[in-house]
Coordinates of C-alpha atoms in Angstrom, one line a residue:
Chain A
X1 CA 28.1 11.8 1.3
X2 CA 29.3 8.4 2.9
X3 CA 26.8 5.6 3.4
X4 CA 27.5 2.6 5.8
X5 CA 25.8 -0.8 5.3
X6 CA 26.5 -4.1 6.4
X7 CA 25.9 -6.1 3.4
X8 CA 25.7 -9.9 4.0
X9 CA 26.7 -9.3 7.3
X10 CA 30.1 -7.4 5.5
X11 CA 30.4 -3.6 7.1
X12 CA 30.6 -1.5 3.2
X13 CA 31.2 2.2 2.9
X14 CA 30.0 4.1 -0.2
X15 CA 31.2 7.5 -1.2
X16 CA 28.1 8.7 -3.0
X17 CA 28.0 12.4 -4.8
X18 CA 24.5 12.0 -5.6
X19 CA 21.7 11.4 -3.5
X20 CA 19.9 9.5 -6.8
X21 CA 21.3 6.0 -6.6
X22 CA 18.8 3.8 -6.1
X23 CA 19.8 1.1 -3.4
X24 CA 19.3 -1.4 -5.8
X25 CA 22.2 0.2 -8.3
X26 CA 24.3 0.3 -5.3
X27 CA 24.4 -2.9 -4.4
X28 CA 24.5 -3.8 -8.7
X29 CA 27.1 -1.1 -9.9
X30 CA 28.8 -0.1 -6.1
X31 CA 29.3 -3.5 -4.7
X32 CA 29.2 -5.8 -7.4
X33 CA 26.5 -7.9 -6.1
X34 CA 24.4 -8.1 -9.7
X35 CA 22.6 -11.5 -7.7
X36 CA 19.9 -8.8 -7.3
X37 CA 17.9 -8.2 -10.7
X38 CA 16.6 -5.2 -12.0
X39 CA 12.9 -5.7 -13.6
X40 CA 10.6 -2.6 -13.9
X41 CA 12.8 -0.6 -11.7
X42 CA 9.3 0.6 -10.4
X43 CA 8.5 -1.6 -7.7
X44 CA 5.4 -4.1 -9.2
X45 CA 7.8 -6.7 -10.4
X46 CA 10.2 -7.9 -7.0
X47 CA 12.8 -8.9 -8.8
X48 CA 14.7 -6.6 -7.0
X49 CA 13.7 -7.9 -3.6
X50 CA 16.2 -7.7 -0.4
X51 CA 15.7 -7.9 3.2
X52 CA 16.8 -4.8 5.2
X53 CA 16.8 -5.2 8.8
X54 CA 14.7 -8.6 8.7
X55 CA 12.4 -7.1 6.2
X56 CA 11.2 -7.8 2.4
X57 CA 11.5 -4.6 0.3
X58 CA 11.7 -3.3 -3.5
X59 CA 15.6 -2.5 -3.3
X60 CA 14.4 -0.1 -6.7
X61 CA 12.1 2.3 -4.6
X62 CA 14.5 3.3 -1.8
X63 CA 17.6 5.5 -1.9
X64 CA 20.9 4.7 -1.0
X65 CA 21.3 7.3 1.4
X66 CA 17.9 6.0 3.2
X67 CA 19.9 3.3 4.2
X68 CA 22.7 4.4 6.1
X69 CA 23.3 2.2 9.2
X70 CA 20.9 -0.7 7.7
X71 CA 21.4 -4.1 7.4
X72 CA 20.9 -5.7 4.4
X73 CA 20.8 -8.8 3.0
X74 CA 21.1 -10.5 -0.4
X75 CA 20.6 -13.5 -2.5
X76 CA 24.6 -13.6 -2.5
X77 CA 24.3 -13.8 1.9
X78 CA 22.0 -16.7 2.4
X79 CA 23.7 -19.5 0.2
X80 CA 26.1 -19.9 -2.0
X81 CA 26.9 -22.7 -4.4
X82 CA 28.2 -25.8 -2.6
X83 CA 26.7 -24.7 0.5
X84 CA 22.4 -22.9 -0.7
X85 CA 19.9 -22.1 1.6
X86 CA 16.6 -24.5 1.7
X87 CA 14.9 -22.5 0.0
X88 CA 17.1 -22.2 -2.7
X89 CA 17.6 -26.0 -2.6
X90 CA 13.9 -25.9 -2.9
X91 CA 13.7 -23.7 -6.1
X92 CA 15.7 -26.4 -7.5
X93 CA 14.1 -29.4 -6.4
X94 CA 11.0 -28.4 -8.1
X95 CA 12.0 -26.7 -10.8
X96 CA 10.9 -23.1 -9.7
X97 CA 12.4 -20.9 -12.6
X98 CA 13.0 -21.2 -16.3
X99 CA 14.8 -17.9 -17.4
X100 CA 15.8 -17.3 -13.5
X101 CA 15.8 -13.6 -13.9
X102 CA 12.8 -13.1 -11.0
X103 CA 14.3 -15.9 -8.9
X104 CA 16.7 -14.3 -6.3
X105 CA 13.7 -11.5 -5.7
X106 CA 11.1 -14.7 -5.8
X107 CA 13.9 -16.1 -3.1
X108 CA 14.2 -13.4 -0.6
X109 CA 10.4 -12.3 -0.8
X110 CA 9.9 -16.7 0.4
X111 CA 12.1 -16.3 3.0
X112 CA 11.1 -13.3 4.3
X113 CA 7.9 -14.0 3.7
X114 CA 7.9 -17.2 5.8
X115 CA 9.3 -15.2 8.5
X116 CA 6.0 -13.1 8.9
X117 CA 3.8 -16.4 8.4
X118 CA 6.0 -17.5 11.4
X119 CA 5.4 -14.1 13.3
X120 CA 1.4 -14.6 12.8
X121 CA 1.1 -11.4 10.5
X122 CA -2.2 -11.8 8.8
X123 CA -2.8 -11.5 4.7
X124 CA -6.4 -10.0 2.9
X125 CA -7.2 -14.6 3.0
X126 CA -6.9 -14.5 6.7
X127 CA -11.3 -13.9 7.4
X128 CA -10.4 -13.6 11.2
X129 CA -7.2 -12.0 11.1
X130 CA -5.3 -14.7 13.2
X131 CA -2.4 -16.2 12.7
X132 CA -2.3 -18.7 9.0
X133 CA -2.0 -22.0 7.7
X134 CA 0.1 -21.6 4.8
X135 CA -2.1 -22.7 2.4
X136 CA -0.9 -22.4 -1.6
X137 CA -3.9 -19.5 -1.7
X138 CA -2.1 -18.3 1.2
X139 CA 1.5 -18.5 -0.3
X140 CA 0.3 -17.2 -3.9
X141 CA -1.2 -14.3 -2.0
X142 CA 1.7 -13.6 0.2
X143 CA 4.4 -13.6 -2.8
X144 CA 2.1 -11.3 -5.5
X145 CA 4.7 -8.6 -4.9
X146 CA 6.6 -11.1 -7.3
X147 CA 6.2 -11.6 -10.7
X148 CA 7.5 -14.5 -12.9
X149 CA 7.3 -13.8 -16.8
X150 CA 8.1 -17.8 -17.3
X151 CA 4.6 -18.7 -15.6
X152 CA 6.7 -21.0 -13.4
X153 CA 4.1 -19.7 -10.7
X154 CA 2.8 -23.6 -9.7
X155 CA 6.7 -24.8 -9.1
X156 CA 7.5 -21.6 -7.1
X157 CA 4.7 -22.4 -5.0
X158 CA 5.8 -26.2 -4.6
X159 CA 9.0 -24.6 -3.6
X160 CA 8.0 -22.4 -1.0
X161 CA 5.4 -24.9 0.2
X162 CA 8.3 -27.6 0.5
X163 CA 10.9 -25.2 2.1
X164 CA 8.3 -24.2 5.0
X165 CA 7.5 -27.8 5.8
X166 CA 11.6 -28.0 5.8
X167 CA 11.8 -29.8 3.0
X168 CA 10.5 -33.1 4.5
X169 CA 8.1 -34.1 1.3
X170 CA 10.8 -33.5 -1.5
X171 CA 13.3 -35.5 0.5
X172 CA 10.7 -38.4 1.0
X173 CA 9.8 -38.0 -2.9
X174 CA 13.5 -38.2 -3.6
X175 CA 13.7 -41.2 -1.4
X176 CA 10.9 -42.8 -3.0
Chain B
X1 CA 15.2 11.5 -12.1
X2 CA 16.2 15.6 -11.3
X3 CA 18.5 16.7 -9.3
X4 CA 18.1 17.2 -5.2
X5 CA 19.1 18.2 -2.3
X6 CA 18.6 15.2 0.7
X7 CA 19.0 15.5 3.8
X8 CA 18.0 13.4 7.3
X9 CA 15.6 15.2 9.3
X10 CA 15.9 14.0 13.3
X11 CA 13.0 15.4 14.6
X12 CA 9.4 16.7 12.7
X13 CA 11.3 20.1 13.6
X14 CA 13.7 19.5 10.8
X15 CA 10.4 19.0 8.2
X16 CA 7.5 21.4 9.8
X17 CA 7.8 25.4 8.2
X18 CA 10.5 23.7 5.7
X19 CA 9.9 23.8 1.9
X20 CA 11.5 20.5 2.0
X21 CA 9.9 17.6 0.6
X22 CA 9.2 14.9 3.4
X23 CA 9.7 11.1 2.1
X24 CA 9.3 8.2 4.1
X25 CA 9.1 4.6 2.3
X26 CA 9.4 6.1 -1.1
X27 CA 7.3 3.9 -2.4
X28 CA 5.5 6.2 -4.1
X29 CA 7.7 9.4 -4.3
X30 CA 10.3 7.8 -6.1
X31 CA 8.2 5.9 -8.7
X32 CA 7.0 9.7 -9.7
X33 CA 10.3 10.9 -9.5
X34 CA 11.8 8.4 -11.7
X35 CA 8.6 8.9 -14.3
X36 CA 9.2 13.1 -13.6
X37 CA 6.0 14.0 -12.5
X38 CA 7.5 15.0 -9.2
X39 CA 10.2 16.4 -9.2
X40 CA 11.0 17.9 -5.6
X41 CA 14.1 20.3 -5.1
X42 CA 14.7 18.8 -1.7
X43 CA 13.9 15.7 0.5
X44 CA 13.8 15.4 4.1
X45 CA 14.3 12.0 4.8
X46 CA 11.8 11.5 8.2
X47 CA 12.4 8.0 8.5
X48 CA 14.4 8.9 11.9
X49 CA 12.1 11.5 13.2
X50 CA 10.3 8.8 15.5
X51 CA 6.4 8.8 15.6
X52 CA 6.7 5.4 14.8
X53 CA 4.4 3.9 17.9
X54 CA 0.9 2.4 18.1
X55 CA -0.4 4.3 21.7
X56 CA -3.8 3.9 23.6
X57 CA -5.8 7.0 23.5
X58 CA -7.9 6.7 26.0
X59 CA -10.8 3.7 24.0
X60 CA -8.6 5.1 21.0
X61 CA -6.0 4.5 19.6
X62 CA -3.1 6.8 18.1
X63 CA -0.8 5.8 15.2
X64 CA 2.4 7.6 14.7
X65 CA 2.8 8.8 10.7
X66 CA 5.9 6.6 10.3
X67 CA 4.3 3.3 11.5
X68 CA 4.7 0.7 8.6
X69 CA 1.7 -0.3 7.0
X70 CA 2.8 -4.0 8.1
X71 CA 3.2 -3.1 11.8
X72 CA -0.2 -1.6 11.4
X73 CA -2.3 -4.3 10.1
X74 CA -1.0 -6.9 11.6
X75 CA -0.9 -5.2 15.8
X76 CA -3.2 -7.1 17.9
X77 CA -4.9 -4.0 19.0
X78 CA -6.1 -2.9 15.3
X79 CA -6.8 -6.4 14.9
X80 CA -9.0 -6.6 17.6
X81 CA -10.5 -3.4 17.7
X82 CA -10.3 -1.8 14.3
X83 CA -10.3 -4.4 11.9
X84 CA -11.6 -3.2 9.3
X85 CA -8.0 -1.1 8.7
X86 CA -6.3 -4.2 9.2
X87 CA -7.8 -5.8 5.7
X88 CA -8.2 -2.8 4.3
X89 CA -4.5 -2.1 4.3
X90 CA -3.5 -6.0 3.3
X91 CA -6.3 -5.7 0.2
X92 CA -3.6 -3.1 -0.6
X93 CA 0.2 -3.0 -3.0
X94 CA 2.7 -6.1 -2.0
X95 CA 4.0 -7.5 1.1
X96 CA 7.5 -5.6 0.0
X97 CA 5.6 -2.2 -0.6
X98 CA 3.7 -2.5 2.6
X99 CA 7.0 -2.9 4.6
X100 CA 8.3 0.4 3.9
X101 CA 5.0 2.4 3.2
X102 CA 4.0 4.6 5.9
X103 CA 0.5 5.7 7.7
X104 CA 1.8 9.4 6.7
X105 CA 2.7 8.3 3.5
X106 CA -0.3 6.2 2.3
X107 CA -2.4 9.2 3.1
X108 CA -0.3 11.8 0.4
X109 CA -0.1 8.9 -2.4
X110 CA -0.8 10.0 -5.4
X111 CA -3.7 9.1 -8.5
X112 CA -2.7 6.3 -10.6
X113 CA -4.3 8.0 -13.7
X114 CA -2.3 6.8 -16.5
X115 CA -2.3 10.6 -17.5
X116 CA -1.1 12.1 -14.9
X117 CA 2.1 9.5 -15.1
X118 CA 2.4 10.2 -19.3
X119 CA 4.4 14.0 -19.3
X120 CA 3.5 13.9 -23.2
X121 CA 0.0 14.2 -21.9
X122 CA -2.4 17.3 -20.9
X123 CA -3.4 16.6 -17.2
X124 CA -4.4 19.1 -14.8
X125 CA -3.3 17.6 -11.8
X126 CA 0.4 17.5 -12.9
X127 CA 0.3 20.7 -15.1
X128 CA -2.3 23.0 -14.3
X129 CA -4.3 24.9 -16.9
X130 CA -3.1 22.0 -19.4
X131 CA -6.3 20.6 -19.8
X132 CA -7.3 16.7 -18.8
X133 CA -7.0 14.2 -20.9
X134 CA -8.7 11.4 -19.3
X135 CA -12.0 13.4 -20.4
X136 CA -12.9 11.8 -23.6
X137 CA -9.9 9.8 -23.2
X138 CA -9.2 6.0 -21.6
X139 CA -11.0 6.2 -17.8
X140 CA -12.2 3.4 -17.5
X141 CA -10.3 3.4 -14.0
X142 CA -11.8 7.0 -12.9
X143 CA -13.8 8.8 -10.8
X144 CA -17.9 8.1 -11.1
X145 CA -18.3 10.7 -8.3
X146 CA -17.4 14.4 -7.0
X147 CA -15.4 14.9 -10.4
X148 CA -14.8 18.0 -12.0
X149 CA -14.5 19.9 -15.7
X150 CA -11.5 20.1 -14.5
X151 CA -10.6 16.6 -13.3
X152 CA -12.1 12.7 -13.0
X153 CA -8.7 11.3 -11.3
X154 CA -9.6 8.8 -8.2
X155 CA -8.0 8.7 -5.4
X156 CA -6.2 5.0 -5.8
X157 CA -5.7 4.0 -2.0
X158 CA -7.4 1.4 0.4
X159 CA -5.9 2.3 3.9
X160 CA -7.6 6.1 3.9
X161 CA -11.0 4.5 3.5
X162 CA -11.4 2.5 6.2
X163 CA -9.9 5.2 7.9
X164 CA -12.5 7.7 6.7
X165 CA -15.5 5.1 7.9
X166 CA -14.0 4.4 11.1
X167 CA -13.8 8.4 11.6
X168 CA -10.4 8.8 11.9
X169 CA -8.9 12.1 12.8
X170 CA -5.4 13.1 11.1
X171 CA -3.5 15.4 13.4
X172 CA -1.1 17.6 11.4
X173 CA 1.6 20.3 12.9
X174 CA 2.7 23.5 10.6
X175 CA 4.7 26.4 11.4
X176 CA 1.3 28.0 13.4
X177 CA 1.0 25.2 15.4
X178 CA -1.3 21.7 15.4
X179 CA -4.4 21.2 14.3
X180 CA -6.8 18.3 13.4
X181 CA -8.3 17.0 9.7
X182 CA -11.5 14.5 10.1
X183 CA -9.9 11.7 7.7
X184 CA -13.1 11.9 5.5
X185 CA -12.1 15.7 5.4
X186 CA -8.4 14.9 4.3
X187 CA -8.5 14.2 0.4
X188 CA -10.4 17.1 -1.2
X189 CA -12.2 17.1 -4.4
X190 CA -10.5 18.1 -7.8
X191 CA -12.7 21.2 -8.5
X192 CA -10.9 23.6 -10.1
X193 CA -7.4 23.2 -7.9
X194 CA -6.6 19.3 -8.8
X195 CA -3.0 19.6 -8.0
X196 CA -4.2 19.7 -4.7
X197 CA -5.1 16.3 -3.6
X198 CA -5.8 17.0 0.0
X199 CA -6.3 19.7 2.7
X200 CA -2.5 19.1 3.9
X201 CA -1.1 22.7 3.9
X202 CA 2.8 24.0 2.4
X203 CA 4.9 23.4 5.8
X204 CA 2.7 21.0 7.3
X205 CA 3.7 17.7 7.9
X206 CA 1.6 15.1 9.1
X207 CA 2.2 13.6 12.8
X208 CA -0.3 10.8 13.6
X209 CA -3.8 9.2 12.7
X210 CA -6.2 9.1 15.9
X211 CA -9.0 5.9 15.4
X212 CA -11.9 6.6 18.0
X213 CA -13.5 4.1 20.3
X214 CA -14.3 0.4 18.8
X215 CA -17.5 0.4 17.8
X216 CA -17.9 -3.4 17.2
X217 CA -20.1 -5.2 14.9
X218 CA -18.7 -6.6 11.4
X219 CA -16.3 -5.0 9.8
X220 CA -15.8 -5.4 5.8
X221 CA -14.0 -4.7 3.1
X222 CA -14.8 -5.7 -0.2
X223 CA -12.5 -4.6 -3.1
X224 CA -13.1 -5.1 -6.8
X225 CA -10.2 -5.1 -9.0
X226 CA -9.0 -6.6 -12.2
X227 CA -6.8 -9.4 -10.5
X228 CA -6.9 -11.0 -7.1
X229 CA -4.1 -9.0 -5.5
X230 CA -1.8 -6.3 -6.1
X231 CA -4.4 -4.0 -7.9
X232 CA -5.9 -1.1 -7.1
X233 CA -9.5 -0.7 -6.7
X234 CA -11.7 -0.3 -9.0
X235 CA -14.3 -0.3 -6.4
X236 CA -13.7 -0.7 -3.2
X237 CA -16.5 -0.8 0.2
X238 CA -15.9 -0.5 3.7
X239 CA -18.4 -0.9 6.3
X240 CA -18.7 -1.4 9.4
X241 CA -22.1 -2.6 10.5
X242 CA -24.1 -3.3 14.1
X243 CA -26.7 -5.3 14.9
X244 CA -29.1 -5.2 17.4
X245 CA -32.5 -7.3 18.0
X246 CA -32.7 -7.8 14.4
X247 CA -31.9 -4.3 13.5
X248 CA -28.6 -2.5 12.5
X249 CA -28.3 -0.1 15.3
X250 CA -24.7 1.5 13.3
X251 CA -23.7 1.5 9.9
X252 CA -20.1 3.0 8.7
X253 CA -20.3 3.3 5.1
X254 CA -17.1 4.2 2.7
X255 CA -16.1 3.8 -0.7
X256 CA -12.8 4.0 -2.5
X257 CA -12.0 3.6 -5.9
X258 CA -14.9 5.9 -7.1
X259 CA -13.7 9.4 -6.5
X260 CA -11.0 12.2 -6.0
X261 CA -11.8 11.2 -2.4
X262 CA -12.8 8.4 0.1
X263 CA -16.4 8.7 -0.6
X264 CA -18.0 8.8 2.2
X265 CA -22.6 9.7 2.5
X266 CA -23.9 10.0 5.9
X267 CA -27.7 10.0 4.0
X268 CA -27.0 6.3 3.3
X269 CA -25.8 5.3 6.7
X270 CA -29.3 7.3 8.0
X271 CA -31.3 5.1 5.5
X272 CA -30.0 1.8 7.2
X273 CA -29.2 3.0 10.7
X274 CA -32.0 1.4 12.8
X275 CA -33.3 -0.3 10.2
X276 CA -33.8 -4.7 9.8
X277 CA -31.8 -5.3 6.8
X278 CA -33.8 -5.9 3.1
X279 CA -32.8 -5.9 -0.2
X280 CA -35.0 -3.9 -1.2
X281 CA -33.3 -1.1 1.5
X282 CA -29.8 -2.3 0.6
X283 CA -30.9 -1.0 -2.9
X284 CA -32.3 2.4 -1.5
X285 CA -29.1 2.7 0.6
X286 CA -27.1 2.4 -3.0
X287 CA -29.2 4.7 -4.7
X288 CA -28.4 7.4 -1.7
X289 CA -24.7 6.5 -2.4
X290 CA -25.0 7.0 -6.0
X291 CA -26.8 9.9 -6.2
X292 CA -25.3 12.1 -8.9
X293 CA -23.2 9.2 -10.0
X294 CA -22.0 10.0 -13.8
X295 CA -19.8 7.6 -15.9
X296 CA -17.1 9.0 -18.3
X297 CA -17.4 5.6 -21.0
X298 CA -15.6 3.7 -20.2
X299 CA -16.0 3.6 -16.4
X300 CA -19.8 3.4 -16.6
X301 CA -19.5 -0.6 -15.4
X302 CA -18.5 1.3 -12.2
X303 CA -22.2 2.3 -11.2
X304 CA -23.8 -1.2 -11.5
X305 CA -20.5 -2.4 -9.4
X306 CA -20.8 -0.2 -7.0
X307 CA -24.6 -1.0 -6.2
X308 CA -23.8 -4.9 -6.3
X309 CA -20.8 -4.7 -4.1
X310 CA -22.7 -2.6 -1.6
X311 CA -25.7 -5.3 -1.8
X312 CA -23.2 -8.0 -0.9
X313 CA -21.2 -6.4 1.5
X314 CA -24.4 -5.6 3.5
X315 CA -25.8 -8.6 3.1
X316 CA -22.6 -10.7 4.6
X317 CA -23.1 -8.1 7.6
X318 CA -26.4 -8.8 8.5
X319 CA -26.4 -12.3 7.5
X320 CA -27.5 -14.3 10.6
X321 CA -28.4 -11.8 12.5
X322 CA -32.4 -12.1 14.0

């Protein structure tokens, strides 16, 4: 069966002759994009985190085939090196990784994640429902689909916190 | 993972009367099929049938099987009107796994019984007739309530129990026609049939979930788990809860975490309904809820919980009110 995606904004056909691939093995073992990890493989650690059609998912629970005529993007489409997204700037800045396995998932989940702050979607913090102030309860809640087995939990939320606010305190630190 | 057949259903015509296996987000069904506890012989992928709206019905609303659990809790009708299903759903999984699970969907997942997931295991709900292991065994995440010889698996999800105290109604289409499931009705008990886990029949597929009028007041939920988030319950309490002149003219009461079922007791809701809130009633109401209430071991911390979380929760919803 032939699947079309448009990867990273790139139009990819697969020939697939079995329905079991996993769209995270495709885009690891099919299209050579190994920027997206494989943790648990059963969807409670992120690392395998992409954005299909402007949305955060676990890349290990869907198939393949699910995804015919999707768009999907990867750490590999929002920055590369020379030219990285702020919010991977912002993983560096502070520090937000030691091993770096969970970092692309911990990545995409923060930038689709700040995507849904910015469309007023509420979390289990917000009491009335309305739209939230991204407080670092707020952003720890947000990103629990992501796990980080170096603890580097306080810098990834420094990160996030900085790249929202568009990365106006870590330049004025760097300043200073 | 076994062998299947797939293929991409473009209507519910393509599903209903079919032995095929409908999957929407996955996000469930593929975790069992990697572990082989299910191991389905054909998928109908349904993630293009449509019924993937939020309509008015009427002072109602009606929510199409294949709306996202994101689109759900965060539209500004359910928000406004039904709230209560709003933070129930976000007490639940990740922001990735609520993305692609599905209304539908949420409704069929399966128990997180650490049994039913181990094949080298007895478990009745996987392999009938092998016996249950959890009996006797490691429960301290099981059911306290409506379990059986046979079975003490909870149902694990958050979504179906505010659906079950707001009344929701599941409407459900099968080769002889439509026909309607009260949510509280949907998930069955284990009795001697685990492997069922709700009244959902062979051939029928599941079309929307119907929420009645609002009916105001505060709406809570209150979930107990083991971390702050991304846990299932280990007990969970929604209410809903009225007040007028000092009194609680409607009380919603449901439970999750505790049974094979959203548990829901209309003796309890009687107790308090019309009632000024007291304690010493809160107390009477959780005794209501509790009655036949049996721990397996290590679950027994369940009983206490459940009668402390109840207290709270009703005492946040009166709270202020003359």
């Amino acid at each position: 069966m032939d699947v079309t995606l448009t990867v990273n904004g790139a139009q990819r056909t697969l020939q697939l002759d079995d329905p079991r691939v996993s769209l995270l093995d495709a885009l690891r073992q099919r299209l050579d994009l190994t920027g997206t990890k494989k943790g648990c493989d059963h969807g409670q650690c992120g690392a395998c985190t992409v954005i299909v059609n402007g949305r955060r998912i676990n890349s290990c629970l869907s198939l393949a085939v699910m995804h015919d005529g999707d768009e999907i993007t990867t750490i590999e489409g929002i920055g590369q090196p020379g030219d990285l997204a702020p919010m991977q700037q912002a993983f560096i800045r502070h520090d937000g990784f030691q091993c770096g396995y969970c970092t692309p998932g911990q990545i995409m989940s923060a930038t689709a994640m700040l995507d849904e702050v910015r469309q007023g979607w509420p979390s289990q913090l917000s009491g009335d429902l309305g739209p939230a102030e991204l407080t670092d309860d707020e952003i720890r809640e947000r990103m629990s689909g992501n796990l980080c087995r170096c603890s580097c939990y306080p810098n990834i939320v420094d990160a996030i916190r900085d790249a929202a606010q568009g990365g106006d305190r870590a330049n004025a630190e760097d300043a200073a | 993972m076994k062998a299947f057949d797939y293929y991409r259903a473009e209507s519910p015509a393509d599903v209903i009367g079919t032995d095929a296996r409908p999957i929407a987000g996955g996000t469930n069904l593929l975790d069992l099929m990697k572990h082989q506890v299910e191991t389905p012989d054909r998928l109908a992928d349904v993630n293009h049938v449509g019924l993937d709206g939020i309509e008015r019905d009427g002072d109602g609303l009606r929510v199409g099987a294949l709306v996202r659990n994101s689109d759900l809790a965060a539209d500004p009708s359910v928000r406004e009107g039904w709230p209560l299903l709003s933070r129930a759903i976000l007490a639940g999984a990740s922001g990735q796994i609520r993305n692609r699970a599905t209304t539908g969907g949420n409704l069929m997942q399966r128990t997180r019984c650490y049994y039913f997931y181990d094949l080298d295991t007895p478990c009745n709900k996987r392999a009938p007739g092998s016996g249950c292991s959890a009996i006797g065994g490691v429960n301290r995440i099981h059911a306290i309530l409506g379990a059986s010889g046979d079975c003490i698996a909870t149902y694990p999800g958050d979504m179906a129990v505010a659906m079950s105290a707001l009344d929701a109604v599941v409407e459900v289409e099968g080769p002889n026609g439509r026909r309607e499931i009260a949510a509280t009705d949907f998930h069955r008990l284990p009795g001697d049939a685990p492997q069922r886990d709700n009244d959902l029949q062979p051939g029928e597929m599941i079309l929307s979930v119907r929420l009645p009028a609002p009916l105001g007041g505060k709406h809570i939920y209150r979930k107990v788990r083991d971390r702050r988030s991304y846990a299932f319950a280990l007990v969970s309490v929604a209410a809903v809860v009225v007040m007028d002149a000092g009194r609680m003219s409607t009380v919603r009461l449901a439970f999750g975490g505790v049974a094979h079922k959203p548990w829901r007791v209309p003796a309890a809701e009687a107790l308090l309904q019309g009632q000024a809130p007291s304690p010493d009633l809160f107390d009477r109401a959780a005794d209501a809820v509790l009655d036949g209430a049996t721990g397996q071991g290590h679950n027994d911390f369940k009983i206490p919980l459940l009668r402390r979380t109840l207290n709270a929760v009703l005492a946040e919803a009166t709270e202020g009110s003359k």
